[in-house]
Structures are given as structure tokens and as C-alpha cells.
């Protein structure tokens, strides 16, 4: 089983749609969770952290369910510029805090006019 | 100038050749990482270094070696390149706080390597 699993998509949605991505992780000891965005052939960039209480940044909402080891990202009112690959990222748990991040394979979003 | 600079940006090399990918950073971070990215497989960690005297293998280190020449420089070598090492390679940096809490890895722009 992969440490971080995502539905690769692609998700094709019209502008203005609401779209949700899901991610599961295998290590229950993981402590930190993030969503990164990667544009085609570019480097990944941090989109937002994911907190236990859930958090929102404009049109983006992230949720964490520790019991189910599940993370989600909701994008409201999709824009053409949201087209990208979204990476679910989990801090690797282990002895001490190694600080290494494990990246999911990514979910591709294509927003159409 | 970019915080994390990778050279070259693109490279085509022949099977069996030795090639070095270079990474330098101005972030002052102590941690540096090399990842490769393949379609459908996501980012996979090749090697990482938490300071100049610390080198660690990642999940796919076979066929690769690294050198941490200074805090700001971390190079990746393919001793004898093979076609299945064709991929997009990223260097990343972090410090303890950003890696552990805020998820703040800073990535370079990537090196697209093709082995023919």
C-alpha cells in the first residue's frame, strides 16, 4: 500500500464548479499534512497546511479526519487558473521528527470555460 | 535570483555516461533533498541531507550518489546513466521548522533529464 494515495483524475469541471479531492495516508502516527499545487512541468509549491480543525483560505478548504486517515481539499467557484495537479503531502512519522515529506502522486484538475 | 537554483534545466545524455545535476540555495536552510518525478508515480525521494556531514538514502537511491559540498550546495550524480533514469529531477530545501510544521519545502525549477 502506498503511504499516501490520491485519485489521479483527471477531474474536468466547468468554471464556477465546486470540486473536492481526497487523499488517504497509511501511517497513523503522521502529524503534519499539506496540499501542494504543481503546474505542468513546474516545481511543486505549498498551497496550504491542513489542521485538525479544518482550515480555509479563500475558495480553498482543507479537512483532516485522523480517525479515517483521510485528507480533503475543496475548491469552490473554480477558475481557469486553478487548473493544475494537486499533491497531498504527509510528514513522515518515525523516531524523532525526521521532517521528511511524503508526496502523493497528485490529482489533476482541468477547469474548462 | 531564485532561492533554489538547479543546473542544468534540461539535459540529454547517452546510456553509460556519468552526469551531475547541481543544486544551490540562498535560503540558508540546513536540509536539502533530491527527488525524481515520473508520470503516475509522483515525487520519490532519492537522497537527503540534514547538514553538511549528513547524507541519507531515500527510497530509490540505487544508481545515484550525492555530495553535499557546502551548506548551500547539494549535487546528484548518475554514475552510469540508463534510460529508466529519464525523469524530472527536483532539488528541495527546508529547515527543521518548515519541514516539521509548516510544510515549507522550497523547490528548484527542476532538471529534465533524458537518457538515450
PDB file of N, CA and C in Angstrom, chain A residues 2-3 8 31-34 36 38 40-46 48-49 51 85 87 91 97-106, chain B residues 9 31 33 35 37 40-43 45 48 50 57 59 88 90 94 96 98-110 112:
ATOM      1  N   UNK A   2       0.540   2.213  -0.842  1.00  0.00           N
ATOM      2  CA  UNK A   2       1.301   3.454  -0.869  1.00  0.00           C
ATOM      3  C   UNK A   2       1.070   4.222   0.424  1.00  0.00           C
ATOM      4  N   UNK A   3       2.095   4.980   0.833  1.00  0.00           N
ATOM      5  CA  UNK A   3       1.966   5.749   2.072  1.00  0.00           C
ATOM      6  C   UNK A   3       0.940   6.859   1.943  1.00  0.00           C
ATOM      7  N   UNK A   8      -5.893   9.917  -9.145  1.00  0.00           N
ATOM      8  CA  UNK A   8      -5.122  10.757 -10.072  1.00  0.00           C
ATOM      9  C   UNK A   8      -5.971  11.620 -10.994  1.00  0.00           C
ATOM     10  N   UNK A  31       1.885  13.447  11.592  1.00  0.00           N
ATOM     11  CA  UNK A  31       1.451  14.589  12.389  1.00  0.00           C
ATOM     12  C   UNK A  31       1.114  15.833  11.567  1.00  0.00           C
ATOM     13  N   UNK A  32       1.741  15.956  10.411  1.00  0.00           N
ATOM     14  CA  UNK A  32       1.562  17.193   9.638  1.00  0.00           C
ATOM     15  C   UNK A  32       1.100  16.854   8.229  1.00  0.00           C
ATOM     16  N   UNK A  33       0.203  17.701   7.714  1.00  0.00           N
ATOM     17  CA  UNK A  33      -0.450  17.404   6.434  1.00  0.00           C
ATOM     18  C   UNK A  33      -0.547  18.687   5.619  1.00  0.00           C
ATOM     19  N   UNK A  34      -0.413  18.529   4.305  1.00  0.00           N
ATOM     20  CA  UNK A  34      -0.353  19.708   3.452  1.00  0.00           C
ATOM     21  C   UNK A  34      -0.952  19.400   2.090  1.00  0.00           C
ATOM     22  N   UNK A  36      -0.081  20.680  -1.810  1.00  0.00           N
ATOM     23  CA  UNK A  36       0.793  21.421  -2.710  1.00  0.00           C
ATOM     24  C   UNK A  36       0.106  21.506  -4.064  1.00  0.00           C
ATOM     25  N   UNK A  38       1.006  21.890  -8.228  1.00  0.00           N
ATOM     26  CA  UNK A  38       2.074  21.811  -9.218  1.00  0.00           C
ATOM     27  C   UNK A  38       1.502  22.091 -10.596  1.00  0.00           C
ATOM     28  N   UNK A  40       2.021  22.391 -14.749  1.00  0.00           N
ATOM     29  CA  UNK A  40       2.669  21.482 -15.698  1.00  0.00           C
ATOM     30  C   UNK A  40       4.160  21.814 -15.857  1.00  0.00           C
ATOM     31  N   UNK A  41       4.993  20.810 -15.595  1.00  0.00           N
ATOM     32  CA  UNK A  41       6.442  20.925 -15.761  1.00  0.00           C
ATOM     33  C   UNK A  41       7.086  21.973 -14.861  1.00  0.00           C
ATOM     34  N   UNK A  42       6.361  22.370 -13.813  1.00  0.00           N
ATOM     35  CA  UNK A  42       6.933  23.317 -12.861  1.00  0.00           C
ATOM     36  C   UNK A  42       7.145  22.628 -11.515  1.00  0.00           C
ATOM     37  N   UNK A  43       7.797  23.356 -10.617  1.00  0.00           N
ATOM     38  CA  UNK A  43       8.031  22.783  -9.300  1.00  0.00           C
ATOM     39  C   UNK A  43       6.780  22.852  -8.427  1.00  0.00           C
ATOM     40  N   UNK A  44       6.637  21.912  -7.487  1.00  0.00           N
ATOM     41  CA  UNK A  44       5.514  21.976  -6.542  1.00  0.00           C
ATOM     42  C   UNK A  44       5.661  23.187  -5.622  1.00  0.00           C
ATOM     43  N   UNK A  45       4.510  23.752  -5.269  1.00  0.00           N
ATOM     44  CA  UNK A  45       4.505  24.879  -4.330  1.00  0.00           C
ATOM     45  C   UNK A  45       3.437  24.646  -3.275  1.00  0.00           C
ATOM     46  N   UNK A  46       3.756  25.028  -2.054  1.00  0.00           N
ATOM     47  CA  UNK A  46       2.821  24.830  -0.952  1.00  0.00           C
ATOM     48  C   UNK A  46       1.552  25.636  -1.178  1.00  0.00           C
ATOM     49  N   UNK A  48      -1.496  24.968   0.991  1.00  0.00           N
ATOM     50  CA  UNK A  48      -1.949  25.212   2.354  1.00  0.00           C
ATOM     51  C   UNK A  48      -1.646  24.028   3.257  1.00  0.00           C
ATOM     52  N   UNK A  49      -1.516  24.324   4.521  1.00  0.00           N
ATOM     53  CA  UNK A  49      -1.414  23.281   5.524  1.00  0.00           C
ATOM     54  C   UNK A  49      -2.813  22.796   5.872  1.00  0.00           C
ATOM     55  N   UNK A  51      -5.109  21.495   9.050  1.00  0.00           N
ATOM     56  CA  UNK A  51      -5.154  21.421  10.502  1.00  0.00           C
ATOM     57  C   UNK A  51      -6.324  20.546  10.941  1.00  0.00           C
ATOM     58  N   UNK A  85      -2.044  20.255 -10.988  1.00  0.00           N
ATOM     59  CA  UNK A  85      -2.060  18.998 -10.241  1.00  0.00           C
ATOM     60  C   UNK A  85      -1.914  19.323  -8.761  1.00  0.00           C
ATOM     61  N   UNK A  87      -1.144  18.002  -5.017  1.00  0.00           N
ATOM     62  CA  UNK A  87      -0.420  16.936  -4.332  1.00  0.00           C
ATOM     63  C   UNK A  87      -0.788  16.910  -2.857  1.00  0.00           C
ATOM     64  N   UNK A  91       3.758  14.474   6.479  1.00  0.00           N
ATOM     65  CA  UNK A  91       5.049  14.401   7.158  1.00  0.00           C
ATOM     66  C   UNK A  91       5.308  12.962   7.577  1.00  0.00           C
ATOM     67  N   UNK A  97      11.584  13.391  14.944  1.00  0.00           N
ATOM     68  CA  UNK A  97      10.796  14.033  13.888  1.00  0.00           C
ATOM     69  C   UNK A  97      11.736  14.283  12.729  1.00  0.00           C
ATOM     70  N   UNK A  98      11.675  13.414  11.751  1.00  0.00           N
ATOM     71  CA  UNK A  98      12.636  13.493  10.663  1.00  0.00           C
ATOM     72  C   UNK A  98      12.364  14.661   9.733  1.00  0.00           C
ATOM     73  N   UNK A  99      11.130  15.127   9.717  1.00  0.00           N
ATOM     74  CA  UNK A  99      10.820  16.261   8.865  1.00  0.00           C
ATOM     75  C   UNK A  99      10.743  15.936   7.391  1.00  0.00           C
ATOM     76  N   UNK A 100      10.752  14.661   7.022  1.00  0.00           N
ATOM     77  CA  UNK A 100      10.664  14.333   5.605  1.00  0.00           C
ATOM     78  C   UNK A 100       9.205  14.278   5.193  1.00  0.00           C
ATOM     79  N   UNK A 101       8.941  14.756   4.006  1.00  0.00           N
ATOM     80  CA  UNK A 101       7.583  14.768   3.482  1.00  0.00           C
ATOM     81  C   UNK A 101       7.398  13.657   2.462  1.00  0.00           C
ATOM     82  N   UNK A 102       6.224  13.024   2.524  1.00  0.00           N
ATOM     83  CA  UNK A 102       5.844  12.001   1.557  1.00  0.00           C
ATOM     84  C   UNK A 102       4.772  12.587   0.654  1.00  0.00           C
ATOM     85  N   UNK A 103       4.994  12.530  -0.649  1.00  0.00           N
ATOM     86  CA  UNK A 103       4.095  13.151  -1.611  1.00  0.00           C
ATOM     87  C   UNK A 103       3.200  12.099  -2.259  1.00  0.00           C
ATOM     88  N   UNK A 104       1.912  12.411  -2.353  1.00  0.00           N
ATOM     89  CA  UNK A 104       1.023  11.603  -3.161  1.00  0.00           C
ATOM     90  C   UNK A 104       1.329  11.824  -4.633  1.00  0.00           C
ATOM     91  N   UNK A 105       0.769  10.993  -5.473  1.00  0.00           N
ATOM     92  CA  UNK A 105       1.067  11.101  -6.904  1.00  0.00           C
ATOM     93  C   UNK A 105       0.363  12.280  -7.552  1.00  0.00           C
ATOM     94  N   UNK A 106      -0.600  12.859  -6.865  1.00  0.00           N
ATOM     95  CA  UNK A 106      -1.248  14.049  -7.390  1.00  0.00           C
ATOM     96  C   UNK A 106      -2.577  13.770  -8.060  1.00  0.00           C
TER      97      UNK A 106
ATOM     98  N   UNK B   9      18.934  22.929 -16.717  1.00  0.00           N
ATOM     99  CA  UNK B   9      17.477  22.857 -16.758  1.00  0.00           C
ATOM    100  C   UNK B   9      17.018  21.661 -17.577  1.00  0.00           C
ATOM    101  N   UNK B  31      18.638  21.666   5.474  1.00  0.00           N
ATOM    102  CA  UNK B  31      18.210  20.396   4.894  1.00  0.00           C
ATOM    103  C   UNK B  31      18.058  20.532   3.390  1.00  0.00           C
ATOM    104  N   UNK B  33      17.285  18.068  -0.342  1.00  0.00           N
ATOM    105  CA  UNK B  33      16.687  16.809  -0.824  1.00  0.00           C
ATOM    106  C   UNK B  33      16.791  16.731  -2.343  1.00  0.00           C
ATOM    107  N   UNK B  35      14.684  14.718  -5.380  1.00  0.00           N
ATOM    108  CA  UNK B  35      13.526  13.910  -5.767  1.00  0.00           C
ATOM    109  C   UNK B  35      13.557  13.685  -7.268  1.00  0.00           C
ATOM    110  N   UNK B  37      10.631  12.753 -10.373  1.00  0.00           N
ATOM    111  CA  UNK B  37       9.198  12.684 -10.634  1.00  0.00           C
ATOM    112  C   UNK B  37       8.967  12.001 -11.965  1.00  0.00           C
ATOM    113  N   UNK B  40       2.554   9.450 -13.070  1.00  0.00           N
ATOM    114  CA  UNK B  40       1.822   8.404 -12.370  1.00  0.00           C
ATOM    115  C   UNK B  40       2.472   7.903 -11.097  1.00  0.00           C
ATOM    116  N   UNK B  41       3.705   8.336 -10.834  1.00  0.00           N
ATOM    117  CA  UNK B  41       4.409   7.848  -9.645  1.00  0.00           C
ATOM    118  C   UNK B  41       4.644   8.937  -8.616  1.00  0.00           C
ATOM    119  N   UNK B  42       4.413  10.158  -8.986  1.00  0.00           N
ATOM    120  CA  UNK B  42       4.622  11.237  -8.040  1.00  0.00           C
ATOM    121  C   UNK B  42       6.089  11.491  -7.776  1.00  0.00           C
ATOM    122  N   UNK B  43       6.354  12.199  -6.704  1.00  0.00           N
ATOM    123  CA  UNK B  43       7.714  12.541  -6.307  1.00  0.00           C
ATOM    124  C   UNK B  43       8.282  11.443  -5.421  1.00  0.00           C
ATOM    125  N   UNK B  45      11.760  10.215  -3.231  1.00  0.00           N
ATOM    126  CA  UNK B  45      12.974  10.737  -2.622  1.00  0.00           C
ATOM    127  C   UNK B  45      14.169   9.871  -2.976  1.00  0.00           C
ATOM    128  N   UNK B  48      18.780  12.558   0.795  1.00  0.00           N
ATOM    129  CA  UNK B  48      18.585  13.783   1.541  1.00  0.00           C
ATOM    130  C   UNK B  48      19.736  13.997   2.501  1.00  0.00           C
ATOM    131  N   UNK B  50      20.721  16.411   6.054  1.00  0.00           N
ATOM    132  CA  UNK B  50      20.253  17.336   7.080  1.00  0.00           C
ATOM    133  C   UNK B  50      21.320  18.353   7.486  1.00  0.00           C
ATOM    134  N   UNK B  57      20.138   7.867   2.411  1.00  0.00           N
ATOM    135  CA  UNK B  57      19.460   7.330   1.240  1.00  0.00           C
ATOM    136  C   UNK B  57      17.949   7.513   1.391  1.00  0.00           C
ATOM    137  N   UNK B  59      14.170   6.519  -0.838  1.00  0.00           N
ATOM    138  CA  UNK B  59      13.533   5.259  -1.229  1.00  0.00           C
ATOM    139  C   UNK B  59      14.063   4.669  -2.525  1.00  0.00           C
ATOM    140  N   UNK B  88      12.046  13.866 -14.417  1.00  0.00           N
ATOM    141  CA  UNK B  88      12.187  15.249 -13.978  1.00  0.00           C
ATOM    142  C   UNK B  88      12.747  15.202 -12.555  1.00  0.00           C
ATOM    143  N   UNK B  90      13.996  17.110  -9.073  1.00  0.00           N
ATOM    144  CA  UNK B  90      13.842  18.323  -8.279  1.00  0.00           C
ATOM    145  C   UNK B  90      14.760  18.279  -7.062  1.00  0.00           C
ATOM    146  N   UNK B  94      14.783  22.797   3.117  1.00  0.00           N
ATOM    147  CA  UNK B  94      13.911  23.160   4.231  1.00  0.00           C
ATOM    148  C   UNK B  94      14.779  23.370   5.469  1.00  0.00           C
ATOM    149  N   UNK B  96      14.273  22.870   9.948  1.00  0.00           N
ATOM    150  CA  UNK B  96      13.500  21.951  10.794  1.00  0.00           C
ATOM    151  C   UNK B  96      12.072  22.455  10.963  1.00  0.00           C
ATOM    152  N   UNK B  98      10.259  24.496   9.071  1.00  0.00           N
ATOM    153  CA  UNK B  98       9.415  24.469   7.879  1.00  0.00           C
ATOM    154  C   UNK B  98       9.079  23.039   7.500  1.00  0.00           C
ATOM    155  N   UNK B  99      10.016  22.113   7.686  1.00  0.00           N
ATOM    156  CA  UNK B  99       9.757  20.729   7.302  1.00  0.00           C
ATOM    157  C   UNK B  99       8.761  20.083   8.243  1.00  0.00           C
ATOM    158  N   UNK B 100       8.863  20.395   9.516  1.00  0.00           N
ATOM    159  CA  UNK B 100       8.054  19.699  10.505  1.00  0.00           C
ATOM    160  C   UNK B 100       6.690  20.328  10.692  1.00  0.00           C
ATOM    161  N   UNK B 101       6.640  21.624  10.635  1.00  0.00           N
ATOM    162  CA  UNK B 101       5.394  22.290  10.982  1.00  0.00           C
ATOM    163  C   UNK B 101       4.657  22.891   9.813  1.00  0.00           C
ATOM    164  N   UNK B 102       5.332  23.707   9.055  1.00  0.00           N
ATOM    165  CA  UNK B 102       4.624  24.469   8.036  1.00  0.00           C
ATOM    166  C   UNK B 102       4.698  23.834   6.652  1.00  0.00           C
ATOM    167  N   UNK B 103       5.403  22.713   6.534  1.00  0.00           N
ATOM    168  CA  UNK B 103       5.468  22.026   5.240  1.00  0.00           C
ATOM    169  C   UNK B 103       6.183  22.821   4.172  1.00  0.00           C
ATOM    170  N   UNK B 104       7.020  23.737   4.611  1.00  0.00           N
ATOM    171  CA  UNK B 104       7.612  24.664   3.654  1.00  0.00           C
ATOM    172  C   UNK B 104       8.871  24.158   2.991  1.00  0.00           C
ATOM    173  N   UNK B 105       8.749  23.198   2.112  1.00  0.00           N
ATOM    174  CA  UNK B 105       9.875  22.845   1.249  1.00  0.00           C
ATOM    175  C   UNK B 105       9.940  23.897   0.132  1.00  0.00           C
ATOM    176  N   UNK B 106      11.136  24.358  -0.182  1.00  0.00           N
ATOM    177  CA  UNK B 106      11.329  25.224  -1.344  1.00  0.00           C
ATOM    178  C   UNK B 106      11.976  24.389  -2.432  1.00  0.00           C
ATOM    179  N   UNK B 107      11.326  24.332  -3.565  1.00  0.00           N
ATOM    180  CA  UNK B 107      11.822  23.512  -4.669  1.00  0.00           C
ATOM    181  C   UNK B 107      12.557  24.357  -5.694  1.00  0.00           C
ATOM    182  N   UNK B 108      13.533  23.739  -6.330  1.00  0.00           N
ATOM    183  CA  UNK B 108      14.119  24.325  -7.522  1.00  0.00           C
ATOM    184  C   UNK B 108      13.188  24.108  -8.704  1.00  0.00           C
ATOM    185  N   UNK B 109      13.549  24.684  -9.823  1.00  0.00           N
ATOM    186  CA  UNK B 109      12.699  24.616 -11.012  1.00  0.00           C
ATOM    187  C   UNK B 109      12.748  23.281 -11.729  1.00  0.00           C
ATOM    188  N   UNK B 110      13.671  22.430 -11.328  1.00  0.00           N
ATOM    189  CA  UNK B 110      13.728  21.093 -11.901  1.00  0.00           C
ATOM    190  C   UNK B 110      14.729  20.960 -13.026  1.00  0.00           C
ATOM    191  N   UNK B 112      15.153  18.490 -16.345  1.00  0.00           N
ATOM    192  CA  UNK B 112      14.546  17.445 -17.173  1.00  0.00           C
ATOM    193  C   UNK B 112      15.671  16.651 -17.824  1.00  0.00           C
TER     194      UNK B 112
END
